[in-house]
Amino acid sequence: MSYRGTLLTTLFLLLPLTMSAQRGKLSVWLQEKVSDERSVGSRRAAEDGQEMLMTVFVRTTETLTNEMLVEYGGTIYAQLGDVSIITIPISQIDKLIEEPTVVRVEANGRADVTLDTVSKVSNILPVYQATAQHSAFTGKGVIVGLEDVGFDLTHPTFYNNAARSEYRIKAFWDQLAKRDEASTGKLPVGREFVTEDDILAQGCAIDGKTQGHGTHTAGIAAGSGYDSPYRGVAYESDLCLVANAVSSDMAYIDEQDYNLYTSATDALGFKYLFDYAKEQGKPCVVSFSEGYTPYMDEDDLLYNDFLKRLIGPGRILVSSAGNESHQLTYIDKPAGKEQAGAFLKVSKQNASYRIKSEQPVTLTLYAYKNGNTPTHQLQISADDERWSEEEVIDTLFIGSDTLAVNIISYPSVFDGQGSISLMQLKGNVALNQMAPIAIVISGEEQQAAVIGSASYALANRNTDPRWNDATVGHNILAPGSLTAPITVGSTTHRTRFQNIEGVWNESLYDNEEAGLWSPYSSVGPTLDGRVKPDVTAPGRNVVSSFSSYYLEEHPTATGSDVAHFNVDGRTYSWQAQTGTSMSCPVVAGVIALWLQAKPDLAREDIIGVLQRTCRHPEKDIDYPNNKYGYGEIDAYRGLLDILGITAIKEISQHEPHDARIWAQDGLLHIVFDHVPATPVSVSIYSTGGARVYQTSISAQQTDITLPLPTLSKGIYVVQLGNSGSTLIRK
């Protein structure tokens, strides 16, 4: 049974849309904030005389200027074409969208780090060490930018070597820091630090005592390793960092400033990193191991367009796919199937789902108060006139429990097909405390889908086997789901490690295998049908640097630490973590090596390299696909491809697995892991394919030094017998 009436509007505490103009110009998330401001903003302003500012994207038909924003109290912080990022009092957004030149205003909330929380809590974090150390390409001359949380700016891995003769963090914007005079007007929040003394004096990001995520990801992408085996990929690159705000950083933000931290603020962070690299005249790759559940509609359109204009030759953005695949989040009802459904799996009082269809569908919520037969239901049929009014408000009564339902419909902008319906649910208690509830979509002629998230998951239950259509998929997080980033999923390579306390840990998902896709890693397609991720890299069990300030505040939280060491009276750690957060900086570091080889690589060039050189962990599936993208990244084959020397038939497409080779001071050094039983040939080729040197090493030697022939400066390929080849720089 259901009851409809004006009382429901009062009972339902989620957003009711009130203005058709807002539907066209404001994103759904932003409409909610504007609606909240109408109800509480005037009261708050009367109490303290302040209005809350918000950072938003704005699209206009003519160039926006600060003079045009004066009457609204707005300030421009970035402009790329017709898309600007501004701050503006929330109370003025209603007035701004009445301007004829304003086409669209949007923002979304803060992202979260993409750690696999299941494995983090279970402490299943074995050691992963990078396998390839390309001595010819180290990231030198490239800026590696990271936007993340919990940076320890003093960690020795951010110096060039164990002697710490050069500090490699060149600029730092902490969006949570107290603003100074120099930052006012340039940055909407926080403060930048641009000298080594100022950065080191800061010590850590504002959230560095409660977070360590950014220290870990930066170490993977570009850490020198200090005096340890845990060297990052692009270990001679320069670093530029932005400490942004995630959902868990709320304690560091004044309530008055909450809405200054949005997806638009994250976009400003990316621009800051690329702008710094441009000032230095160097190429840049930016790594972002965070994400939020995308709206799959126009809410992300300006974000998408801004990022597309931000990247370009020598400017590459890399984003993690997310770790959403440990939950079922998708219901597919193909055309020709009458019904499809699944049960809600939510521990919160609120939940949000999206329904995508070409035409309105019949939506039914079934409640199972007793046994396997539905006892209560709420049905909104396809011909219900409220669908055409773009908003449905109703309630499912389940005995003494109530589940308020609000459905907002709008066109699908990205693919231009059909409509999106945002279904918001609010219970009088947590949803998992109610009777089991199934969501069912019907309409034999309609292709339709229901999309949830890890927070608002779905489940297949024995309660009613008819509704067991929940699957994994369509769960790539934004901004990785957008078109600009190179999006990274995770593969598993190590399954056990011994922590600093001597405890061995070993545990995987039931369907997890070494060398293959990690079952937590988010998969595509995107909600508008594109294949994602683009590539995968090791993400399970990665060891890297961690915040000493976190360790100082949490001295007993060492279950994931694999080593501690002391420098200048501080205790630093190497810690194991798991997630696409870790695979993302692996790929960013590799792209830094590629940018060193060819500084003007653009996104489409990177995609081409991935397509030609990625490893295919599963041979019986087609690539690209929605688990691996083009496959698992191969840094060395990518370098060979970029240098144009893959056509040299005499060289191997892989590096030696049993020897290390490097050039130094006119000498070629070869160190074998095992004593060779037979003589080994050594050949050196120019990048043009000419063999410029050949010799043979007698058997039973493990450490060989050879004089390099007279060679001009450049890159050469050393082929070591049949075991592999490597690149050297003369």
mmCIF file of C-alpha atoms in Angstrom, residues 355-704:
data_model
loop_
_atom_site.group_PDB
_atom_site.id
_atom_site.type_symbol
_atom_site.label_atom_id
_atom_site.label_comp_id
_atom_site.label_asym_id
_atom_site.label_seq_id
_atom_site.Cartn_x
_atom_site.Cartn_y
_atom_site.Cartn_z
ATOM 1 C CA ILE A 355 17.702 4.123 -13.009
ATOM 2 C CA LYS A 356 18.614 4.420 -16.675
ATOM 3 C CA SER A 357 16.078 3.688 -19.414
ATOM 4 C CA GLU A 358 15.075 4.937 -22.830
ATOM 5 C CA GLN A 359 11.460 5.307 -21.669
ATOM 6 C CA PRO A 360 9.786 5.336 -18.233
ATOM 7 C CA VAL A 361 9.692 1.901 -16.610
ATOM 8 C CA THR A 362 7.480 0.425 -13.947
ATOM 9 C CA LEU A 363 9.300 0.516 -10.625
ATOM 10 C CA THR A 364 8.223 -1.654 -7.699
ATOM 11 C CA LEU A 365 9.579 -1.828 -4.157
ATOM 12 C CA TYR A 366 8.665 -5.080 -2.375
ATOM 13 C CA ALA A 367 9.030 -5.570 1.387
ATOM 14 C CA TYR A 368 9.167 -9.036 2.973
ATOM 15 C CA LYS A 369 7.984 -8.640 6.541
ATOM 16 C CA ASN A 370 7.371 -12.338 7.090
ATOM 17 C CA GLY A 371 8.848 -15.151 5.004
ATOM 18 C CA ASN A 372 9.344 -15.359 1.272
ATOM 19 C CA THR A 373 6.216 -13.609 0.054
ATOM 20 C CA PRO A 374 6.081 -9.830 -0.288
ATOM 21 C CA THR A 375 3.844 -8.297 2.360
ATOM 22 C CA HIS A 376 4.097 -4.636 1.327
ATOM 23 C CA GLN A 377 4.744 -2.921 -1.958
ATOM 24 C CA LEU A 378 4.981 0.453 -3.622
ATOM 25 C CA GLN A 379 4.558 0.570 -7.389
ATOM 26 C CA ILE A 380 5.065 3.469 -9.747
ATOM 27 C CA SER A 381 3.873 2.345 -13.157
ATOM 28 C CA ALA A 382 5.365 3.414 -16.473
ATOM 29 C CA ASP A 383 2.225 5.380 -17.318
ATOM 30 C CA ASP A 384 2.131 7.217 -13.996
ATOM 31 C CA GLU A 385 1.785 10.897 -14.872
ATOM 32 C CA ARG A 386 4.355 11.822 -12.250
ATOM 33 C CA TRP A 387 7.149 10.431 -14.453
ATOM 34 C CA SER A 388 6.362 13.110 -17.029
ATOM 35 C CA GLU A 389 6.411 15.756 -14.306
ATOM 36 C CA GLU A 390 10.052 14.763 -13.679
ATOM 37 C CA GLU A 391 9.526 14.190 -9.967
ATOM 38 C CA VAL A 392 7.906 11.445 -7.908
ATOM 39 C CA ILE A 393 7.381 11.648 -4.147
ATOM 40 C CA ASP A 394 5.909 8.646 -2.349
ATOM 41 C CA THR A 395 6.310 6.375 0.683
ATOM 42 C CA LEU A 396 6.450 2.636 1.287
ATOM 43 C CA PHE A 397 4.892 1.726 4.635
ATOM 44 C CA ILE A 398 6.215 -1.487 6.222
ATOM 45 C CA GLY A 399 4.317 -1.930 9.466
ATOM 46 C CA SER A 400 5.669 0.761 11.763
ATOM 47 C CA ASP A 401 8.588 1.500 9.411
ATOM 48 C CA THR A 402 8.506 3.991 6.554
ATOM 49 C CA LEU A 403 10.670 4.318 3.474
ATOM 50 C CA ALA A 404 10.293 7.724 1.810
ATOM 51 C CA VAL A 405 10.964 7.736 -1.932
ATOM 52 C CA ASN A 406 11.930 10.699 -4.093
ATOM 53 C CA ILE A 407 12.651 10.200 -7.808
ATOM 54 C CA ILE A 408 14.061 12.978 -9.992
ATOM 55 C CA SER A 409 14.304 12.459 -13.758
ATOM 56 C CA TYR A 410 16.450 14.257 -16.311
ATOM 57 C CA PRO A 411 17.899 13.523 -19.767
ATOM 58 C CA SER A 412 21.096 11.533 -20.197
ATOM 59 C CA VAL A 413 23.552 14.111 -21.512
ATOM 60 C CA PHE A 414 26.671 12.008 -22.122
ATOM 61 C CA ASP A 415 25.175 9.478 -24.533
ATOM 62 C CA GLY A 416 22.057 11.428 -25.527
ATOM 63 C CA GLN A 417 19.844 8.361 -25.156
ATOM 64 C CA GLY A 418 16.927 8.044 -22.783
ATOM 65 C CA SER A 419 16.692 9.473 -19.312
ATOM 66 C CA ILE A 420 18.218 9.110 -15.883
ATOM 67 C CA SER A 421 16.139 8.828 -12.730
ATOM 68 C CA LEU A 422 17.799 9.544 -9.401
ATOM 69 C CA MET A 423 15.951 7.557 -6.718
ATOM 70 C CA GLN A 424 16.635 8.767 -3.188
ATOM 71 C CA LEU A 425 15.448 6.679 -0.254
ATOM 72 C CA LYS A 426 15.145 7.666 3.398
ATOM 73 C CA GLY A 427 14.039 5.279 6.118
ATOM 74 C CA ASN A 428 12.910 6.035 9.624
ATOM 75 C CA VAL A 429 15.652 3.554 10.640
ATOM 76 C CA ALA A 430 18.673 2.111 8.860
ATOM 77 C CA LEU A 431 17.561 0.167 5.813
ATOM 78 C CA ASN A 432 19.186 -3.084 6.956
ATOM 79 C CA GLN A 433 17.077 -2.896 10.134
ATOM 80 C CA MET A 434 13.879 -3.012 8.101
ATOM 81 C CA ALA A 435 12.302 -6.035 6.497
ATOM 82 C CA PRO A 436 14.167 -7.152 3.326
ATOM 83 C CA ILE A 437 13.362 -4.773 0.469
ATOM 84 C CA ALA A 438 13.688 -5.586 -3.239
ATOM 85 C CA ILE A 439 13.804 -3.073 -6.080
ATOM 86 C CA VAL A 440 12.301 -4.376 -9.333
ATOM 87 C CA ILE A 441 12.092 -2.757 -12.775
ATOM 88 C CA SER A 442 9.547 -4.005 -15.314
ATOM 89 C CA GLY A 443 8.753 -3.447 -18.981
ATOM 90 C CA GLU A 444 9.372 -6.180 -21.532
ATOM 91 C CA GLU A 445 10.144 -3.803 -24.389
ATOM 92 C CA GLN A 446 12.501 -1.623 -22.353
ATOM 93 C CA GLN A 447 16.215 -1.937 -21.803
ATOM 94 C CA ALA A 448 16.828 -0.546 -18.325
ATOM 95 C CA ALA A 449 19.346 -0.671 -15.502
ATOM 96 C CA VAL A 450 19.641 0.168 -11.812
ATOM 97 C CA ILE A 451 23.027 1.424 -10.601
ATOM 98 C CA GLY A 452 24.110 1.623 -6.975
ATOM 99 C CA SER A 453 27.525 1.993 -5.348
ATOM 100 C CA ALA A 454 29.626 0.291 -2.688
ATOM 101 C CA SER A 455 27.836 2.416 -0.069
ATOM 102 C CA TYR A 456 24.442 1.700 -1.591
ATOM 103 C CA ALA A 457 24.942 -1.884 -2.687
ATOM 104 C CA LEU A 458 22.580 -4.588 -3.920
ATOM 105 C CA ALA A 459 22.297 -8.256 -2.987
ATOM 106 C CA ASN A 460 20.863 -11.536 -4.248
ATOM 107 C CA ARG A 461 18.945 -13.322 -1.492
ATOM 108 C CA ASN A 462 17.053 -16.548 -0.993
ATOM 109 C CA THR A 463 14.170 -14.476 0.305
ATOM 110 C CA ASP A 464 12.774 -14.348 -3.230
ATOM 111 C CA PRO A 465 14.903 -16.017 -5.945
ATOM 112 C CA ARG A 466 13.097 -14.032 -8.636
ATOM 113 C CA TRP A 467 15.149 -11.005 -7.675
ATOM 114 C CA ASN A 468 18.697 -12.291 -8.008
ATOM 115 C CA ASP A 469 19.886 -10.066 -10.860
ATOM 116 C CA ALA A 470 22.512 -8.037 -8.986
ATOM 117 C CA THR A 471 25.965 -8.130 -10.595
ATOM 118 C CA VAL A 472 29.351 -6.406 -10.462
ATOM 119 C CA GLY A 473 29.971 -3.691 -13.014
ATOM 120 C CA HIS A 474 29.526 -0.094 -14.134
ATOM 121 C CA ASN A 475 31.305 1.031 -10.962
ATOM 122 C CA ILE A 476 34.268 3.129 -12.160
ATOM 123 C CA LEU A 477 34.576 6.195 -9.929
ATOM 124 C CA ALA A 478 34.842 9.791 -11.147
ATOM 125 C CA PRO A 479 37.016 11.391 -12.378
ATOM 126 C CA GLY A 480 38.351 8.062 -13.685
ATOM 127 C CA SER A 481 35.022 7.478 -15.421
ATOM 128 C CA LEU A 482 35.439 10.709 -17.400
ATOM 129 C CA THR A 483 37.156 10.931 -20.778
ATOM 130 C CA ALA A 484 40.325 12.863 -19.891
ATOM 131 C CA PRO A 485 42.197 10.632 -17.398
ATOM 132 C CA ILE A 486 44.165 7.463 -18.047
ATOM 133 C CA THR A 487 42.180 5.231 -15.681
ATOM 134 C CA VAL A 488 43.957 2.472 -13.747
ATOM 135 C CA GLY A 489 42.692 -0.799 -12.321
ATOM 136 C CA SER A 490 44.573 -3.257 -10.125
ATOM 137 C CA THR A 491 46.248 -6.639 -10.553
ATOM 138 C CA THR A 492 47.440 -8.978 -7.798
ATOM 139 C CA HIS A 493 51.034 -10.208 -7.639
ATOM 140 C CA ARG A 494 52.019 -10.820 -4.003
ATOM 141 C CA THR A 495 49.924 -12.653 -1.446
ATOM 142 C CA ARG A 496 51.829 -12.616 1.847
ATOM 143 C CA PHE A 497 54.269 -10.544 3.876
ATOM 144 C CA GLN A 498 55.906 -10.433 7.257
ATOM 145 C CA ASN A 499 55.262 -7.224 9.129
ATOM 146 C CA ILE A 500 57.585 -5.462 11.519
ATOM 147 C CA GLU A 501 56.243 -7.533 14.419
ATOM 148 C CA GLY A 502 57.191 -10.776 12.661
ATOM 149 C CA VAL A 503 53.608 -11.722 11.801
ATOM 150 C CA TRP A 504 52.944 -13.305 8.429
ATOM 151 C CA ASN A 505 49.721 -12.326 6.730
ATOM 152 C CA GLU A 506 48.080 -14.138 3.846
ATOM 153 C CA SER A 507 44.526 -13.672 2.673
ATOM 154 C CA LEU A 508 42.804 -12.988 -0.637
ATOM 155 C CA TYR A 509 39.307 -12.819 -2.021
ATOM 156 C CA ASP A 510 37.935 -16.246 -2.915
ATOM 157 C CA ASN A 511 38.326 -15.584 -6.640
ATOM 158 C CA GLU A 512 41.678 -13.780 -6.444
ATOM 159 C CA GLU A 513 44.727 -15.238 -8.194
ATOM 160 C CA ALA A 514 48.308 -14.040 -8.412
ATOM 161 C CA GLY A 515 49.060 -12.413 -11.740
ATOM 162 C CA LEU A 516 45.441 -11.585 -12.532
ATOM 163 C CA TRP A 517 42.866 -8.834 -12.014
ATOM 164 C CA SER A 518 42.210 -7.943 -8.358
ATOM 165 C CA PRO A 519 38.559 -8.687 -7.518
ATOM 166 C CA TYR A 520 38.123 -5.415 -5.630
ATOM 167 C CA SER A 521 39.168 -3.328 -8.657
ATOM 168 C CA SER A 522 36.319 -1.357 -10.258
ATOM 169 C CA VAL A 523 35.204 -2.397 -13.720
ATOM 170 C CA GLY A 524 33.427 -0.800 -16.641
ATOM 171 C CA PRO A 525 31.811 0.012 -18.815
ATOM 172 C CA THR A 526 31.231 3.587 -17.737
ATOM 173 C CA LEU A 527 27.652 4.622 -17.252
ATOM 174 C CA ASP A 528 27.554 5.988 -20.789
ATOM 175 C CA GLY A 529 28.987 2.814 -22.292
ATOM 176 C CA ARG A 530 32.758 3.424 -22.700
ATOM 177 C CA VAL A 531 35.369 0.752 -21.902
ATOM 178 C CA LYS A 532 37.209 1.470 -18.647
ATOM 179 C CA PRO A 533 39.715 1.146 -17.047
ATOM 180 C CA ASP A 534 42.347 1.942 -19.661
ATOM 181 C CA VAL A 535 45.123 -0.110 -18.064
ATOM 182 C CA THR A 536 46.002 -2.117 -14.957
ATOM 183 C CA ALA A 537 49.077 -2.296 -12.731
ATOM 184 C CA PRO A 538 50.056 -4.024 -9.485
ATOM 185 C CA GLY A 539 47.887 -2.680 -6.676
ATOM 186 C CA ARG A 540 47.711 -5.520 -4.176
ATOM 187 C CA ASN A 541 50.295 -5.404 -1.416
ATOM 188 C CA VAL A 542 52.455 -2.457 -2.423
ATOM 189 C CA VAL A 543 55.148 -1.309 0.005
ATOM 190 C CA SER A 544 56.017 2.374 0.053
ATOM 191 C CA SER A 545 56.729 5.292 2.355
ATOM 192 C CA PHE A 546 54.233 6.334 5.035
ATOM 193 C CA SER A 547 53.750 9.396 7.204
ATOM 194 C CA SER A 548 56.043 9.571 10.233
ATOM 195 C CA TYR A 549 53.582 12.054 11.726
ATOM 196 C CA TYR A 550 50.839 9.436 11.540
ATOM 197 C CA LEU A 551 53.162 6.914 13.214
ATOM 198 C CA GLU A 552 53.957 9.469 15.907
ATOM 199 C CA GLU A 553 50.246 9.921 16.664
ATOM 200 C CA HIS A 554 49.408 6.197 16.326
ATOM 201 C CA PRO A 555 52.466 4.325 17.673
ATOM 202 C CA THR A 556 50.614 1.003 17.989
ATOM 203 C CA ALA A 557 49.097 1.060 14.474
ATOM 204 C CA THR A 558 52.018 -0.837 12.941
ATOM 205 C CA GLY A 559 50.331 -3.994 11.656
ATOM 206 C CA SER A 560 50.956 -2.996 8.034
ATOM 207 C CA ASP A 561 54.481 -1.627 8.583
ATOM 208 C CA VAL A 562 57.297 -3.690 7.109
ATOM 209 C CA ALA A 563 60.234 -1.574 8.285
ATOM 210 C CA HIS A 564 61.097 1.394 10.519
ATOM 211 C CA PHE A 565 64.206 3.555 10.340
ATOM 212 C CA ASN A 566 65.444 6.659 12.122
ATOM 213 C CA VAL A 567 66.685 9.856 10.491
ATOM 214 C CA ASP A 568 67.460 13.039 12.400
ATOM 215 C CA GLY A 569 65.570 11.818 15.450
ATOM 216 C CA ARG A 570 62.346 10.909 13.596
ATOM 217 C CA THR A 571 61.045 7.377 13.028
ATOM 218 C CA TYR A 572 59.944 6.727 9.465
ATOM 219 C CA SER A 573 58.180 3.687 8.077
ATOM 220 C CA TRP A 574 57.660 1.612 4.976
ATOM 221 C CA GLN A 575 54.104 0.336 4.922
ATOM 222 C CA ALA A 576 52.099 -2.095 2.797
ATOM 223 C CA GLN A 577 48.772 -0.985 1.348
ATOM 224 C CA THR A 578 46.340 -2.288 -1.230
ATOM 225 C CA GLY A 579 43.971 -0.742 -3.749
ATOM 226 C CA THR A 580 43.759 1.020 -7.084
ATOM 227 C CA SER A 581 45.231 3.900 -5.068
ATOM 228 C CA MET A 582 48.500 1.994 -5.352
ATOM 229 C CA SER A 583 48.226 0.910 -8.999
ATOM 230 C CA CYS A 584 47.490 4.488 -10.108
ATOM 231 C CA PRO A 585 50.919 5.952 -9.127
ATOM 232 C CA VAL A 586 52.654 2.906 -10.633
ATOM 233 C CA VAL A 587 51.190 3.900 -14.004
ATOM 234 C CA ALA A 588 51.874 7.595 -13.381
ATOM 235 C CA GLY A 589 55.506 6.779 -12.642
ATOM 236 C CA VAL A 590 55.826 4.706 -15.810
ATOM 237 C CA ILE A 591 54.311 7.529 -17.874
ATOM 238 C CA ALA A 592 56.911 9.865 -16.337
ATOM 239 C CA LEU A 593 59.609 7.575 -17.784
ATOM 240 C CA TRP A 594 57.858 7.689 -21.139
ATOM 241 C CA LEU A 595 57.631 11.496 -20.987
ATOM 242 C CA GLN A 596 61.363 11.633 -20.361
ATOM 243 C CA ALA A 597 61.804 9.673 -23.584
ATOM 244 C CA LYS A 598 59.267 11.796 -25.506
ATOM 245 C CA PRO A 599 58.163 14.933 -23.620
ATOM 246 C CA ASP A 600 55.274 15.822 -25.940
ATOM 247 C CA LEU A 601 53.285 12.609 -25.510
ATOM 248 C CA ALA A 602 49.549 13.310 -25.329
ATOM 249 C CA ARG A 603 46.770 11.140 -23.920
ATOM 250 C CA GLU A 604 45.992 9.571 -27.302
ATOM 251 C CA ASP A 605 49.695 8.718 -27.712
ATOM 252 C CA ILE A 606 49.718 6.978 -24.332
ATOM 253 C CA ILE A 607 46.621 5.002 -25.276
ATOM 254 C CA GLY A 608 48.377 3.902 -28.468
ATOM 255 C CA VAL A 609 51.423 2.732 -26.512
ATOM 256 C CA LEU A 610 49.187 0.801 -24.106
ATOM 257 C CA GLN A 611 47.331 -0.803 -26.979
ATOM 258 C CA ARG A 612 50.559 -2.000 -28.595
ATOM 259 C CA THR A 613 52.612 -3.021 -25.561
ATOM 260 C CA CYS A 614 50.452 -4.054 -22.574
ATOM 261 C CA ARG A 615 50.680 -7.613 -21.265
ATOM 262 C CA HIS A 616 47.506 -9.699 -21.506
ATOM 263 C CA PRO A 617 47.177 -11.625 -18.227
ATOM 264 C CA GLU A 618 44.196 -13.640 -19.482
ATOM 265 C CA LYS A 619 44.793 -14.958 -22.973
ATOM 266 C CA ASP A 620 41.256 -16.113 -23.741
ATOM 267 C CA ILE A 621 39.569 -12.695 -23.617
ATOM 268 C CA ASP A 622 39.606 -9.748 -25.986
ATOM 269 C CA TYR A 623 41.409 -6.486 -25.211
ATOM 270 C CA PRO A 624 40.541 -3.773 -24.363
ATOM 271 C CA ASN A 625 37.970 -4.995 -21.870
ATOM 272 C CA ASN A 626 36.279 -3.708 -18.747
ATOM 273 C CA LYS A 627 38.565 -5.524 -16.285
ATOM 274 C CA TYR A 628 42.053 -4.872 -17.649
ATOM 275 C CA GLY A 629 41.542 -2.135 -20.228
ATOM 276 C CA TYR A 630 44.358 -2.706 -22.728
ATOM 277 C CA GLY A 631 46.077 -4.999 -20.218
ATOM 278 C CA GLU A 632 48.792 -4.693 -17.591
ATOM 279 C CA ILE A 633 51.293 -1.915 -18.200
ATOM 280 C CA ASP A 634 54.754 -2.905 -19.452
ATOM 281 C CA ALA A 635 57.150 -0.015 -18.862
ATOM 282 C CA TYR A 636 60.034 -1.473 -20.846
ATOM 283 C CA ARG A 637 58.067 -2.476 -23.935
ATOM 284 C CA GLY A 638 56.456 0.953 -23.826
ATOM 285 C CA LEU A 639 59.881 2.623 -23.878
ATOM 286 C CA LEU A 640 60.987 0.473 -26.799
ATOM 287 C CA ASP A 641 57.821 1.426 -28.644
ATOM 288 C CA ILE A 642 58.216 5.152 -27.950
ATOM 289 C CA LEU A 643 61.865 5.082 -29.030
ATOM 290 C CA GLY A 644 60.836 3.338 -32.249
ATOM 291 C CA ILE A 645 63.175 0.373 -31.822
ATOM 292 C CA THR A 646 60.691 -2.477 -31.556
ATOM 293 C CA ALA A 647 61.562 -3.366 -35.168
ATOM 294 C CA ILE A 648 65.115 -4.419 -34.244
ATOM 295 C CA LYS A 649 64.648 -8.188 -34.525
ATOM 296 C CA GLU A 650 67.796 -9.022 -32.596
ATOM 297 C CA ILE A 651 66.654 -7.459 -29.313
ATOM 298 C CA SER A 652 64.268 -8.977 -26.767
ATOM 299 C CA GLN A 653 61.065 -7.186 -25.829
ATOM 300 C CA HIS A 654 61.708 -7.861 -22.142
ATOM 301 C CA GLU A 655 64.489 -7.138 -19.693
ATOM 302 C CA PRO A 656 66.759 -9.860 -18.277
ATOM 303 C CA HIS A 657 65.246 -11.589 -15.269
ATOM 304 C CA ASP A 658 68.561 -12.878 -13.932
ATOM 305 C CA ALA A 659 70.970 -9.945 -14.367
ATOM 306 C CA ARG A 660 71.322 -6.207 -13.745
ATOM 307 C CA ILE A 661 72.944 -4.004 -16.389
ATOM 308 C CA TRP A 662 73.938 -0.343 -16.197
ATOM 309 C CA ALA A 663 76.396 2.111 -17.716
ATOM 310 C CA GLN A 664 78.573 4.416 -15.620
ATOM 311 C CA ASP A 665 81.716 6.441 -16.294
ATOM 312 C CA GLY A 666 82.299 4.846 -19.688
ATOM 313 C CA LEU A 667 81.957 1.310 -18.344
ATOM 314 C CA LEU A 668 79.247 -1.318 -18.803
ATOM 315 C CA HIS A 669 78.416 -3.215 -15.599
ATOM 316 C CA ILE A 670 76.724 -6.629 -15.648
ATOM 317 C CA VAL A 671 75.859 -8.492 -12.444
ATOM 318 C CA PHE A 672 74.299 -11.966 -12.730
ATOM 319 C CA ASP A 673 72.010 -13.338 -10.071
ATOM 320 C CA HIS A 674 73.296 -16.850 -10.801
ATOM 321 C CA VAL A 675 76.610 -18.055 -12.184
ATOM 322 C CA PRO A 676 76.195 -18.617 -15.957
ATOM 323 C CA ALA A 677 77.194 -22.140 -16.954
ATOM 324 C CA THR A 678 78.000 -21.212 -20.560
ATOM 325 C CA PRO A 679 79.473 -18.149 -22.281
ATOM 326 C CA VAL A 680 77.077 -15.232 -22.749
ATOM 327 C CA SER A 681 77.099 -12.884 -25.728
ATOM 328 C CA VAL A 682 76.760 -9.117 -25.256
ATOM 329 C CA SER A 683 75.599 -6.891 -28.136
ATOM 330 C CA ILE A 684 74.931 -3.144 -28.182
ATOM 331 C CA TYR A 685 72.573 -1.556 -30.721
ATOM 332 C CA SER A 686 71.872 2.055 -31.561
ATOM 333 C CA THR A 687 68.259 3.209 -31.662
ATOM 334 C CA GLY A 688 68.610 3.200 -35.445
ATOM 335 C CA GLY A 689 69.107 -0.571 -35.373
ATOM 336 C CA ALA A 690 72.844 -0.719 -36.057
ATOM 337 C CA ARG A 691 74.928 -3.115 -33.963
ATOM 338 C CA VAL A 692 77.812 -1.015 -32.627
ATOM 339 C CA TYR A 693 79.488 -3.536 -30.320
ATOM 340 C CA GLN A 694 79.625 -7.265 -29.688
ATOM 341 C CA THR A 695 81.602 -9.458 -27.312
ATOM 342 C CA SER A 696 81.303 -12.654 -25.329
ATOM 343 C CA ILE A 697 81.578 -13.204 -21.584
ATOM 344 C CA SER A 698 83.135 -16.457 -20.477
ATOM 345 C CA ALA A 699 81.204 -18.780 -18.194
ATOM 346 C CA GLN A 700 81.440 -18.867 -14.397
ATOM 347 C CA GLN A 701 81.517 -15.096 -13.915
ATOM 348 C CA THR A 702 78.921 -13.138 -11.925
ATOM 349 C CA ASP A 703 80.268 -9.569 -11.852
ATOM 350 C CA ILE A 704 81.601 -8.185 -15.133
#
